[in-house]
Tab-separated table of C-alpha atoms in Angstrom:
chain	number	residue	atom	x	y	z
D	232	UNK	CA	30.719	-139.845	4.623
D	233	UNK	CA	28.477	-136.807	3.744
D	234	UNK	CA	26.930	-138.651	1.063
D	235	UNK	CA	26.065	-141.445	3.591
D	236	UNK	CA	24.830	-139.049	6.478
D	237	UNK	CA	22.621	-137.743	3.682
D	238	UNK	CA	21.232	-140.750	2.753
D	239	UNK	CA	20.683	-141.739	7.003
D	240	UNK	CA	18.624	-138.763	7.065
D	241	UNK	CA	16.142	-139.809	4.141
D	242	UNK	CA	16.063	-143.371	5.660
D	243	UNK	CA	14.873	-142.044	9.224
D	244	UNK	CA	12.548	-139.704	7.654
D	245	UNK	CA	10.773	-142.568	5.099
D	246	UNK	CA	10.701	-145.269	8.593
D	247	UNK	CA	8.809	-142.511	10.300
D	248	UNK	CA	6.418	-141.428	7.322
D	249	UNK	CA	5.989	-144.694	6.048
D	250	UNK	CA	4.468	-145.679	9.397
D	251	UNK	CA	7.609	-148.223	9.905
D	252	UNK	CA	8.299	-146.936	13.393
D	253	UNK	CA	9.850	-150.258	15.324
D	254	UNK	CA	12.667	-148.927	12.163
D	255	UNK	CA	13.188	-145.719	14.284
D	256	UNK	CA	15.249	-147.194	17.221
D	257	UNK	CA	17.958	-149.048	14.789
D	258	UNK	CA	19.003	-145.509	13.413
D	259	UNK	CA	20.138	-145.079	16.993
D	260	UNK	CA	23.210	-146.027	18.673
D	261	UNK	CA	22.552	-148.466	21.810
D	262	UNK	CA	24.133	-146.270	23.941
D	263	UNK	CA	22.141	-142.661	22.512
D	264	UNK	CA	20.793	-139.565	24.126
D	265	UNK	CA	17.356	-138.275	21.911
D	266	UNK	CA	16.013	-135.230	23.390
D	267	UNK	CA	13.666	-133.116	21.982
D	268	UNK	CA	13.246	-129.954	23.040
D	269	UNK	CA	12.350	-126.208	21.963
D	270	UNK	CA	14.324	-123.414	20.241
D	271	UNK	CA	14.144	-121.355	23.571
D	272	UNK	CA	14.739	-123.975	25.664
D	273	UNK	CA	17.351	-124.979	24.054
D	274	UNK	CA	18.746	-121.274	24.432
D	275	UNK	CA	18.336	-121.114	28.094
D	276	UNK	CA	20.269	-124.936	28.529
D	277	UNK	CA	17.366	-127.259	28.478
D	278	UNK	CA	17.785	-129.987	25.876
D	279	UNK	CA	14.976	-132.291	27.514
D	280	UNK	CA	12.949	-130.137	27.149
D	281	UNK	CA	9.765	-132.014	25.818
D	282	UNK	CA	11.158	-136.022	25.214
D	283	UNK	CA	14.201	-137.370	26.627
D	284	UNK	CA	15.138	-140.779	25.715
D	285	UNK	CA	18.627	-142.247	26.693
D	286	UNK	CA	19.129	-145.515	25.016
D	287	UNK	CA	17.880	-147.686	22.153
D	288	UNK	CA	15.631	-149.438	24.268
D	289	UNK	CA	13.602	-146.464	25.705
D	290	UNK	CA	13.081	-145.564	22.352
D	291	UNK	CA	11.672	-149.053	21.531
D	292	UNK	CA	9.769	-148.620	24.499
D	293	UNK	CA	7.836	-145.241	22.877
D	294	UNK	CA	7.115	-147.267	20.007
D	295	UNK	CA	5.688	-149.925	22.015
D	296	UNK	CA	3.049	-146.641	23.274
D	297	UNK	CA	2.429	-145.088	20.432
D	298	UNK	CA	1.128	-148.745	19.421
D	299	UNK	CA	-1.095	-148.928	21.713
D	300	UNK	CA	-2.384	-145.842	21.469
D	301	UNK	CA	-2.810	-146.174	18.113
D	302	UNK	CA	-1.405	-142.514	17.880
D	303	UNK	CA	-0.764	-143.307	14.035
D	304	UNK	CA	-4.088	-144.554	13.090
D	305	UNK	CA	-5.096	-140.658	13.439
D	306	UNK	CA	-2.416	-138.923	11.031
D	307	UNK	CA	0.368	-139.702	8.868
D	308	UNK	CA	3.792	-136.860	8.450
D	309	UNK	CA	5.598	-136.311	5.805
D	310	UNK	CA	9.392	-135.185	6.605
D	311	UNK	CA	11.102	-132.621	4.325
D	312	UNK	CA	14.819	-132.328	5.148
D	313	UNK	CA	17.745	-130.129	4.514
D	314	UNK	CA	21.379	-131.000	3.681
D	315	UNK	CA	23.415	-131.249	6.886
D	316	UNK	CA	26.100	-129.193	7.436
D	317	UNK	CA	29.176	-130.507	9.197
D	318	UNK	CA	30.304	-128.599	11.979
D	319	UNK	CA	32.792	-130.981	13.424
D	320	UNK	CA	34.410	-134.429	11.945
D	321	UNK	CA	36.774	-135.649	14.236
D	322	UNK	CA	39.500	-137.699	13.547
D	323	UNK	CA	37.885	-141.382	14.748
D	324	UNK	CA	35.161	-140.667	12.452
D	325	UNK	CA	32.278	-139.229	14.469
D	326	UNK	CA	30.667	-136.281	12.636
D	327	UNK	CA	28.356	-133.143	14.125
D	328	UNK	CA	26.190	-131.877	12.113
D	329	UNK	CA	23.420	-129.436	11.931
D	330	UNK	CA	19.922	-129.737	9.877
D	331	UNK	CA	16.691	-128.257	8.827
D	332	UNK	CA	13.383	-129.913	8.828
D	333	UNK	CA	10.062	-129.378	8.263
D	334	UNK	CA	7.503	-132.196	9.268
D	335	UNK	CA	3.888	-131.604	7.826
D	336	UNK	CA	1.197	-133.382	9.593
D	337	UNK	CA	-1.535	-135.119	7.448
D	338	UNK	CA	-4.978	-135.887	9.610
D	339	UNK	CA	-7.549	-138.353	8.519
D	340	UNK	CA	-9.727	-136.542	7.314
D	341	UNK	CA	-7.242	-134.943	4.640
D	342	UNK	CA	-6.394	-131.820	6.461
D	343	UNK	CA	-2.739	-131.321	5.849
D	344	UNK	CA	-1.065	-128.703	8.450
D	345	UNK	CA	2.960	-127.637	9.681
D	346	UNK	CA	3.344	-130.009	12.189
D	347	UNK	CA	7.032	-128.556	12.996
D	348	UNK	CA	9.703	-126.747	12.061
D	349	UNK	CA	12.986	-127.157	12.988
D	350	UNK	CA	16.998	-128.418	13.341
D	351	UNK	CA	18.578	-131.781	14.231
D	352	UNK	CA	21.222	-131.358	15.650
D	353	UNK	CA	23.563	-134.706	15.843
D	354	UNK	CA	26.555	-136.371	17.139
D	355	UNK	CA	26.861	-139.098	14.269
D	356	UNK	CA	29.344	-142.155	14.439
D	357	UNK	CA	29.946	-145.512	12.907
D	358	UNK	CA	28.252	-148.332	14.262
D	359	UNK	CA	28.951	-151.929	12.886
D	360	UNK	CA	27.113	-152.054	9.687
D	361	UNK	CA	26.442	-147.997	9.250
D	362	UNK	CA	26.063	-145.293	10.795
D	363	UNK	CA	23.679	-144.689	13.610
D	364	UNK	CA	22.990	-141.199	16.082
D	365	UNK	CA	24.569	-141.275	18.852
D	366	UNK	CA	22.966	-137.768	19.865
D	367	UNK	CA	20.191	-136.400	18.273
D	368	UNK	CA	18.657	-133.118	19.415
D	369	UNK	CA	15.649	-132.075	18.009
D	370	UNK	CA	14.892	-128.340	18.272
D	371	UNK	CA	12.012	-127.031	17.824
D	372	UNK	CA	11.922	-123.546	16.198
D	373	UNK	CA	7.915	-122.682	17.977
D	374	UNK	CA	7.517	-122.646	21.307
D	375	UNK	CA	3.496	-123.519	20.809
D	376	UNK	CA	4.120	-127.655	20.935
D	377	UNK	CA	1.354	-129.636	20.089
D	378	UNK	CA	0.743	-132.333	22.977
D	379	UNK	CA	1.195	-135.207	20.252
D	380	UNK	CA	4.808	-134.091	20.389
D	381	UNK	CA	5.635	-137.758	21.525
D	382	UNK	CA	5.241	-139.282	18.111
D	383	UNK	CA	9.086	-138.921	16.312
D	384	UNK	CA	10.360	-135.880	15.098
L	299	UNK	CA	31.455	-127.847	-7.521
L	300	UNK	CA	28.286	-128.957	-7.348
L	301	UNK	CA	28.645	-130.249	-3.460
L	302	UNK	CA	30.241	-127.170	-3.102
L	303	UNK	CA	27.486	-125.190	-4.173
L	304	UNK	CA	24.253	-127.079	-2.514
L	305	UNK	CA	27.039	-126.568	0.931
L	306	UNK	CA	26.929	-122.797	-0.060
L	307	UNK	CA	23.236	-122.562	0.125
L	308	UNK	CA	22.585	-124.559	3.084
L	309	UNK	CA	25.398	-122.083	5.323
L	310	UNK	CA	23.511	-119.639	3.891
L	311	UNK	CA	20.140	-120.930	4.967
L	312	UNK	CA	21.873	-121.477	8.698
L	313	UNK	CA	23.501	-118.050	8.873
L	314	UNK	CA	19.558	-116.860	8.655
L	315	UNK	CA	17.847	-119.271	10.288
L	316	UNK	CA	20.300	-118.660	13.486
L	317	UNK	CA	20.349	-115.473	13.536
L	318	UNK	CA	23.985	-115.092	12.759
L	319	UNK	CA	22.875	-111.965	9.968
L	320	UNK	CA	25.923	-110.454	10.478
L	321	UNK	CA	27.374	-113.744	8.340
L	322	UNK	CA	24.988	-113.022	6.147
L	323	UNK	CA	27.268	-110.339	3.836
L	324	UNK	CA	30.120	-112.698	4.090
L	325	UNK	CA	28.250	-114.692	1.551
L	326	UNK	CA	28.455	-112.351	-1.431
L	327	UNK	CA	31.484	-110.711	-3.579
L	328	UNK	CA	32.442	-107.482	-2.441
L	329	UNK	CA	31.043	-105.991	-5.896
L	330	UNK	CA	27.619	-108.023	-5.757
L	331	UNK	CA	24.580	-108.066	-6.728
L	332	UNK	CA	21.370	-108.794	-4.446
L	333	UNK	CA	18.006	-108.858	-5.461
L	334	UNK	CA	14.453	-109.276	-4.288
L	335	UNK	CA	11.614	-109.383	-6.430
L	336	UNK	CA	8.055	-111.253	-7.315
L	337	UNK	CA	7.723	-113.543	-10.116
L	338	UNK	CA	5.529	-111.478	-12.300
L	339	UNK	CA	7.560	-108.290	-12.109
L	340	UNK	CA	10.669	-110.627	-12.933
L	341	UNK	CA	8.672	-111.358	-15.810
L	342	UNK	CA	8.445	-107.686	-16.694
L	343	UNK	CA	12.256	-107.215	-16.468
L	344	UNK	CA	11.893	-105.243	-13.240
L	345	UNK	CA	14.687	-107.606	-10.692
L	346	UNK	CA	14.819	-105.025	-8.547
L	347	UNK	CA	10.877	-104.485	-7.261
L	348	UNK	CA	11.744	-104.947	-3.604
L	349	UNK	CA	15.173	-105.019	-2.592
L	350	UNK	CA	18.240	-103.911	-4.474
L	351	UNK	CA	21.993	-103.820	-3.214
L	352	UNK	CA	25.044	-103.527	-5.546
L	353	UNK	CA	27.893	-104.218	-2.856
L	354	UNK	CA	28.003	-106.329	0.395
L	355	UNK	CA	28.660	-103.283	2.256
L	356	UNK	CA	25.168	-102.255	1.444
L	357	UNK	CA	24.210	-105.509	2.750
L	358	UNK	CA	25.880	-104.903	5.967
L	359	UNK	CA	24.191	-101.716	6.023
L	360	UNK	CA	20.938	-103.399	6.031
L	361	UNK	CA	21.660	-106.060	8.856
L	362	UNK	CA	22.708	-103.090	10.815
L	363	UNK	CA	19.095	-101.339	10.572
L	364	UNK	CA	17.418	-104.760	11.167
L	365	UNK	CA	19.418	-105.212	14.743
L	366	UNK	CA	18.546	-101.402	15.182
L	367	UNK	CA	14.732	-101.953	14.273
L	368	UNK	CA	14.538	-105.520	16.094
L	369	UNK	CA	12.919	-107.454	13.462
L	370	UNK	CA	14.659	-110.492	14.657
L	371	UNK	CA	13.355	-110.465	18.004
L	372	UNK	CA	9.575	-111.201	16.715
L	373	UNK	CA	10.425	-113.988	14.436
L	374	UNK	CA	12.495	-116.681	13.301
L	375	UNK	CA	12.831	-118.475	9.986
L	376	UNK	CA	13.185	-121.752	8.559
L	377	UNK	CA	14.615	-121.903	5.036
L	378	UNK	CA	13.810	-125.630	3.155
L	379	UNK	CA	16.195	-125.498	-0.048
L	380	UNK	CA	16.026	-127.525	-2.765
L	381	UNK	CA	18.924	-129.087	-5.346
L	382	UNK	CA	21.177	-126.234	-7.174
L	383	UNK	CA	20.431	-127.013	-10.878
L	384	UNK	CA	23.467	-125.475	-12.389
L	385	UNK	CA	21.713	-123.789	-15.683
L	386	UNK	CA	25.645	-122.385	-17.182
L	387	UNK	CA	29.411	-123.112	-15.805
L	388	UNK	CA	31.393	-121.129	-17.615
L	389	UNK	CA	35.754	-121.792	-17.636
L	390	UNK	CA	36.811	-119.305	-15.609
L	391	UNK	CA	34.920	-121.488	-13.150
L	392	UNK	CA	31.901	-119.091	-12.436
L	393	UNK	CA	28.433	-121.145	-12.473
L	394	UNK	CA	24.853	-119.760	-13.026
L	395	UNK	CA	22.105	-121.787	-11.043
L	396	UNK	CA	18.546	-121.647	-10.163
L	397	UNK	CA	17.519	-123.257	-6.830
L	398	UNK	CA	14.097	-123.623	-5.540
L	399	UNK	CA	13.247	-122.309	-2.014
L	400	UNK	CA	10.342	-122.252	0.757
L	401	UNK	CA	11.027	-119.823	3.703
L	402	UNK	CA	8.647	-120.744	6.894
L	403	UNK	CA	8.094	-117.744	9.777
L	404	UNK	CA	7.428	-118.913	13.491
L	405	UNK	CA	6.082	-116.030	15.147
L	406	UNK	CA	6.705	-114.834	19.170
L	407	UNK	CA	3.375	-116.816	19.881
L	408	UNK	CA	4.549	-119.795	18.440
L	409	UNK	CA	2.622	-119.163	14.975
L	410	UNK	CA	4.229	-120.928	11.783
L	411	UNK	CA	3.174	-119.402	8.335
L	412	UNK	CA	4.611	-119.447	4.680
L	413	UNK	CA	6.671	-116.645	4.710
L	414	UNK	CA	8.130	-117.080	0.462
L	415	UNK	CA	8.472	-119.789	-2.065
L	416	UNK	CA	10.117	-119.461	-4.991
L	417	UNK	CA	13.570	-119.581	-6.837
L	418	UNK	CA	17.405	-118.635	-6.139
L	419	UNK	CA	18.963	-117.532	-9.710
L	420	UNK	CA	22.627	-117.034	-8.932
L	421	UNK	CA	25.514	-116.278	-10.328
L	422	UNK	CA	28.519	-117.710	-8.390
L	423	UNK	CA	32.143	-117.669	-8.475
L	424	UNK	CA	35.047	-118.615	-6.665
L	425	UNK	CA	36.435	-115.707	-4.562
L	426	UNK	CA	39.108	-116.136	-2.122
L	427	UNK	CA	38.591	-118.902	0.161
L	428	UNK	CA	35.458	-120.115	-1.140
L	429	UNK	CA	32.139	-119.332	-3.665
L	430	UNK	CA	30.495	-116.151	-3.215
L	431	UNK	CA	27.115	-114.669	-4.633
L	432	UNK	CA	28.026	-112.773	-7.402
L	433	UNK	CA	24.440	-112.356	-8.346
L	434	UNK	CA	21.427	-113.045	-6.459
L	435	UNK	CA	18.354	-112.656	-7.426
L	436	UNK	CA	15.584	-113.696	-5.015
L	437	UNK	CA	12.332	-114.075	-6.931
L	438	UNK	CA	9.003	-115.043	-5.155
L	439	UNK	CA	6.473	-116.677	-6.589
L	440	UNK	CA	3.987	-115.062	-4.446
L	441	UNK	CA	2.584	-111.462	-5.661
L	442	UNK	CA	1.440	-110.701	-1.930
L	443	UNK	CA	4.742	-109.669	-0.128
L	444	UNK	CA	4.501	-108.885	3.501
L	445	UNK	CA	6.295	-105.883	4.702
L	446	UNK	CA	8.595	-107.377	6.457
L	447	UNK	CA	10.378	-108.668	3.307
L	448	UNK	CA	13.289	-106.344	4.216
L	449	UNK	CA	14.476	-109.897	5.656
L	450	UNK	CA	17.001	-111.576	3.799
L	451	UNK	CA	15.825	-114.550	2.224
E	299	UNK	CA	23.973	-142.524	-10.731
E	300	UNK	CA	22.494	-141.437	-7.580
E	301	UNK	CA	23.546	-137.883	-8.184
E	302	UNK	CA	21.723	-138.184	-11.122
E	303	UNK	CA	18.816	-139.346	-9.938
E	304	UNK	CA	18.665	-136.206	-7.798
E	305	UNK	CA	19.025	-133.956	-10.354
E	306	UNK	CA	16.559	-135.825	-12.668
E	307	UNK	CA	14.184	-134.596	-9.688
E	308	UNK	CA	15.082	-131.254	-9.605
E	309	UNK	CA	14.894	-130.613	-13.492
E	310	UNK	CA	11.570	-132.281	-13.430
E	311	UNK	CA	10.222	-130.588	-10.679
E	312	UNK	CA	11.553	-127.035	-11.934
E	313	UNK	CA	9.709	-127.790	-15.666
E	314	UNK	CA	6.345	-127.712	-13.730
E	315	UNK	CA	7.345	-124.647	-11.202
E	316	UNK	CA	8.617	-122.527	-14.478
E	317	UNK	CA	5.246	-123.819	-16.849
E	318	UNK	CA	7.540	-125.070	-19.009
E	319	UNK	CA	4.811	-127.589	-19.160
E	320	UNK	CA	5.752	-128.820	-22.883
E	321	UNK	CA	9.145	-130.296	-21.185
E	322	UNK	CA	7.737	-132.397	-18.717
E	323	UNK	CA	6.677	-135.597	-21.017
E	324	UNK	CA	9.931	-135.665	-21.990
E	325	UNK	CA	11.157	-136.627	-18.859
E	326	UNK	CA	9.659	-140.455	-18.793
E	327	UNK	CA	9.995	-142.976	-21.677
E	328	UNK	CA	7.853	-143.383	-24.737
E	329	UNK	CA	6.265	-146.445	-22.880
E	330	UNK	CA	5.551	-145.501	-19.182
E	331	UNK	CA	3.388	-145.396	-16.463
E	332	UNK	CA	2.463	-142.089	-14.554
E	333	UNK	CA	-0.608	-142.661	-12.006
E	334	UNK	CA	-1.530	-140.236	-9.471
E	335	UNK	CA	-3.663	-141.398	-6.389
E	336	UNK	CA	-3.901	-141.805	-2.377
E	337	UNK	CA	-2.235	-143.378	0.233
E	338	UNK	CA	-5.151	-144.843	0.708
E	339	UNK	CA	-6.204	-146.379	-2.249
E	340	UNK	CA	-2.535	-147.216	-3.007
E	341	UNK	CA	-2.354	-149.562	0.458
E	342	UNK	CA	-5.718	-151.118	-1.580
E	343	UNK	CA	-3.753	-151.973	-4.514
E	344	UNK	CA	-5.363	-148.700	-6.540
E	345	UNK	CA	-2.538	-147.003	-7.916
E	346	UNK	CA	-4.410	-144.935	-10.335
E	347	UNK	CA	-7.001	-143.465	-8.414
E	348	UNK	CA	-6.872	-140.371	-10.112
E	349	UNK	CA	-4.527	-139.905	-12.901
E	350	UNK	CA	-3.467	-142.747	-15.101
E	351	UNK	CA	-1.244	-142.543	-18.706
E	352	UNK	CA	0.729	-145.136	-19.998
E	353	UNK	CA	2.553	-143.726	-22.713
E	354	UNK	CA	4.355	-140.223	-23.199
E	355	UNK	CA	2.021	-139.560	-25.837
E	356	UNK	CA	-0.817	-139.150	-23.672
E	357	UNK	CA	1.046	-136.795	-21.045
E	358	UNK	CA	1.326	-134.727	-23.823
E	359	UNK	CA	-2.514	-134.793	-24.622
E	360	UNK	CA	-2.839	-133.856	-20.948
E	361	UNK	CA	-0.439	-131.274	-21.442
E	362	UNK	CA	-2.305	-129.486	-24.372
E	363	UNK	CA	-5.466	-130.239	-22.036
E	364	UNK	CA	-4.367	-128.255	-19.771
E	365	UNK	CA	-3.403	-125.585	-21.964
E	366	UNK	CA	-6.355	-125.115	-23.147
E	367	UNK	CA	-7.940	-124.971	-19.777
E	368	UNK	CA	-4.887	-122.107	-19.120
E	369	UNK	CA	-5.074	-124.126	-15.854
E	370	UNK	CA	-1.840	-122.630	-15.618
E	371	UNK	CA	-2.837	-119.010	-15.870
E	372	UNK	CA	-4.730	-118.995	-12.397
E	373	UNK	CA	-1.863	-120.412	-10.149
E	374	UNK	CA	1.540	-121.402	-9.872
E	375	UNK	CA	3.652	-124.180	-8.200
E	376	UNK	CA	6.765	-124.523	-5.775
E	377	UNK	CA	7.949	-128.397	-5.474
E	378	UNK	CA	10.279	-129.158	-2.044
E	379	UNK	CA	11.945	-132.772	-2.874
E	380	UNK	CA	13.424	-134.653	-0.861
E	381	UNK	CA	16.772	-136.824	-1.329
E	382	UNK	CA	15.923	-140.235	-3.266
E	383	UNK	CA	16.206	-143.148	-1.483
E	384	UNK	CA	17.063	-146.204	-3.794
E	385	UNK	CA	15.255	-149.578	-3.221
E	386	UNK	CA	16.884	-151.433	-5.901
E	387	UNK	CA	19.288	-150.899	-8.164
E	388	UNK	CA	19.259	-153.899	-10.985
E	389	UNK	CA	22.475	-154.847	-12.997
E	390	UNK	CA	21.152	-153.311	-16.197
E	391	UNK	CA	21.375	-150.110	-14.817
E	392	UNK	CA	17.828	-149.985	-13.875
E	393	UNK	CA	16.624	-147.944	-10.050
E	394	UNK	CA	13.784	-148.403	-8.009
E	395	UNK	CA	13.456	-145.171	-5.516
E	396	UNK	CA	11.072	-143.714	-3.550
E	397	UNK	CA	11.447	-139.690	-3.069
E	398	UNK	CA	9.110	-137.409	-0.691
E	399	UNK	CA	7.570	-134.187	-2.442
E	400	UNK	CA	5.549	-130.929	-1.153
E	401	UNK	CA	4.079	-129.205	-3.473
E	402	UNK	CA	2.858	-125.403	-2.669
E	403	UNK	CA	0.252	-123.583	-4.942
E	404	UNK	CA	0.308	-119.913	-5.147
E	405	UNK	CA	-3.069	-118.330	-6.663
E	406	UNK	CA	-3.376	-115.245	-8.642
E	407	UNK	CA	-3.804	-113.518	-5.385
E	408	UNK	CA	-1.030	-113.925	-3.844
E	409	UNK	CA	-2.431	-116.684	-1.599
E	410	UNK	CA	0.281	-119.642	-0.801
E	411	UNK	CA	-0.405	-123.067	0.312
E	412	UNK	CA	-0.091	-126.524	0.898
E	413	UNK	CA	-1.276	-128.445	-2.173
E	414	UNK	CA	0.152	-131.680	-2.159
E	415	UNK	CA	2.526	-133.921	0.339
E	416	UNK	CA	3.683	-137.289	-0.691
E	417	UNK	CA	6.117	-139.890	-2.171
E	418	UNK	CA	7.190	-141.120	-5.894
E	419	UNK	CA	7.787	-144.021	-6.180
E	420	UNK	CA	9.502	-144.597	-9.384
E	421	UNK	CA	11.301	-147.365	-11.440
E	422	UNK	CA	14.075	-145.100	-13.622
E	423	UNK	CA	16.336	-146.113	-16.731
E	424	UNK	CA	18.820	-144.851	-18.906
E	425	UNK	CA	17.429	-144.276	-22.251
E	426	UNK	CA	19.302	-142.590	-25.030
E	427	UNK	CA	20.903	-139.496	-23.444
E	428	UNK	CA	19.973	-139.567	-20.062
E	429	UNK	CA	17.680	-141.396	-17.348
E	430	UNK	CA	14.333	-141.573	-18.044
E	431	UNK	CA	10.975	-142.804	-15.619
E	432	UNK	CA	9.486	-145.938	-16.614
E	433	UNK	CA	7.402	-145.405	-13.810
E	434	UNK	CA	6.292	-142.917	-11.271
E	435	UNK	CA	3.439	-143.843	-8.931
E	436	UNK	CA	2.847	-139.992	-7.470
E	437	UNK	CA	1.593	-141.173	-3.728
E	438	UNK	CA	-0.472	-138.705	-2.274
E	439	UNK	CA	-0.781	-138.465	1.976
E	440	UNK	CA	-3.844	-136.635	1.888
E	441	UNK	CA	-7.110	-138.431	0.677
E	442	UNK	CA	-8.716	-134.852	0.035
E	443	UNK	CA	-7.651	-134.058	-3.139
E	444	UNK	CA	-8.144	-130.915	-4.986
E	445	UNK	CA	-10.068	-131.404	-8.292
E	446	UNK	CA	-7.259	-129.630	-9.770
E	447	UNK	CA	-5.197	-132.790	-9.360
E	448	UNK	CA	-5.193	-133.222	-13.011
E	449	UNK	CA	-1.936	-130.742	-12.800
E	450	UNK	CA	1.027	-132.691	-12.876
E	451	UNK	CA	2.439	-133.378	-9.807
């Protein structure tokens, strides 16, 4: 199972960074909460922070957008991310886990800058052919968000 | 042993990165080594340039004068570890490995800067109920250390 | 295999970051292909932009190169990989993967940052005692590259 949550991780990472986005939805469950959100935030109880996404198909939806705003005709990321650690399995097979990231932002004209820092954390379980997020909670470590903050973390 | 081992460093990482520090000792033999130090004067056979401790109480003396000096409050940090490569296992069980790391800071104001890159080179055994840090030495590539390396990293 | 593969990545990367430079031909077969260029170009069907070798024996010509340049004496490197993601595995043994990379440059002064963000893409097989690249197309994100690029990446 770790071995496989591993391996989810590099696969959502690669559909974001290799500009495969309509990919991004399928790595969630149908039924999902996605909430980004920052480190302080998240301190003080506010998971929703910044994006908050309930199902698959809102997150389709935000694809749908950021196509026609052509957000990723401007930049291109590059996901670097940590080993999760389990903090819960429980006995039907759903996993929590906790893990770094850091997302560098690449603009067009080569500049290459931090774009975020930060942890997942996830409530993972298996979904027909694999498994899928079922909660994913992205938080932010800075409290300085850059407005583009709807493109996927 | 290997698993085991990239697990260790990523609780370490966490125990950091969420301000747990007073994990932090719980990581190392009771009769430990730790170790901070720059690249070139780990080339000159001086390990000990910036930080030395022999014993994890001396490491719990030092998270006790960070909490008293409230370092933590101004910052938080992002560790990004690489894979343990496992340079000697010995019998006995004990391991030596050298693991590649980049340490981000995110500032009060939301500011994220390189705090350290460079290596891990541990030695690690099995103590108790899991591996511990017998050695650790913490060498950073960079010559240029900010003050504020009394941090763990 | 996959654990393999990941360790492959770490031992190569760490040859560069230590300027154990005279390793690193070593780590593809006596007929390969190593080719360095953009995102860019690489979308344009240019995947040697910038660096192209097709044989181990001229990685080693590069490596005395840059020797003799002592390249190496002004700066060093810090590779972050991520987890290899394998595209294809053929029955012979042989792997296609594609694996994200930063790469940090620290200068003689101390200075620390981004140099390079990006993707191999390799095809990898066993040869003699151990796994070997047959090819590794080094992707770049950015399309401003430094013209130190000629360091392997």
């Amino acid at each position: 199972m770790h071995n496989r949550l591993i391996q989810l991780n590099a696969d959502y990472a690669a559909a974001i960074d290799d500009d495969r986005l309509e990919d991004w939805p399928g790595f969630f469950a149908a039924d999902c909460l996605y909430r980004v959100t920052t480190r302080a935030n998240y301190r003080r109880g506010l998971p929703a922070g910044l994006i908050y996404a309930d199902s698959r198909d809102m997150l389709a939806d935000r694809v749908l957008s950021l196509r026609k705003a052509n957000v990723y005709e401007m930049q291109s990321y590059r996901h670097l991310v940590g080993v999760p650690r389990v903090l819960r399995a429980d006995p039907q097979g759903g996993l929590k886990a906790a893990t770094s990231f850091l997302v560098m932002r690449i603009d067009r004209q080569g500049g290459t800058d931090v774009f975020a820092t930060g942890q997942y954390l996830d409530e993972i379980g298996a979904d027909g052919d694999g498994l899928r997020f079922k909660v994913r909670d992205v938080v932010c470590d800075s409290s300085r968000i850059d407005t583009l903050l709807a493109l996927p973390l």
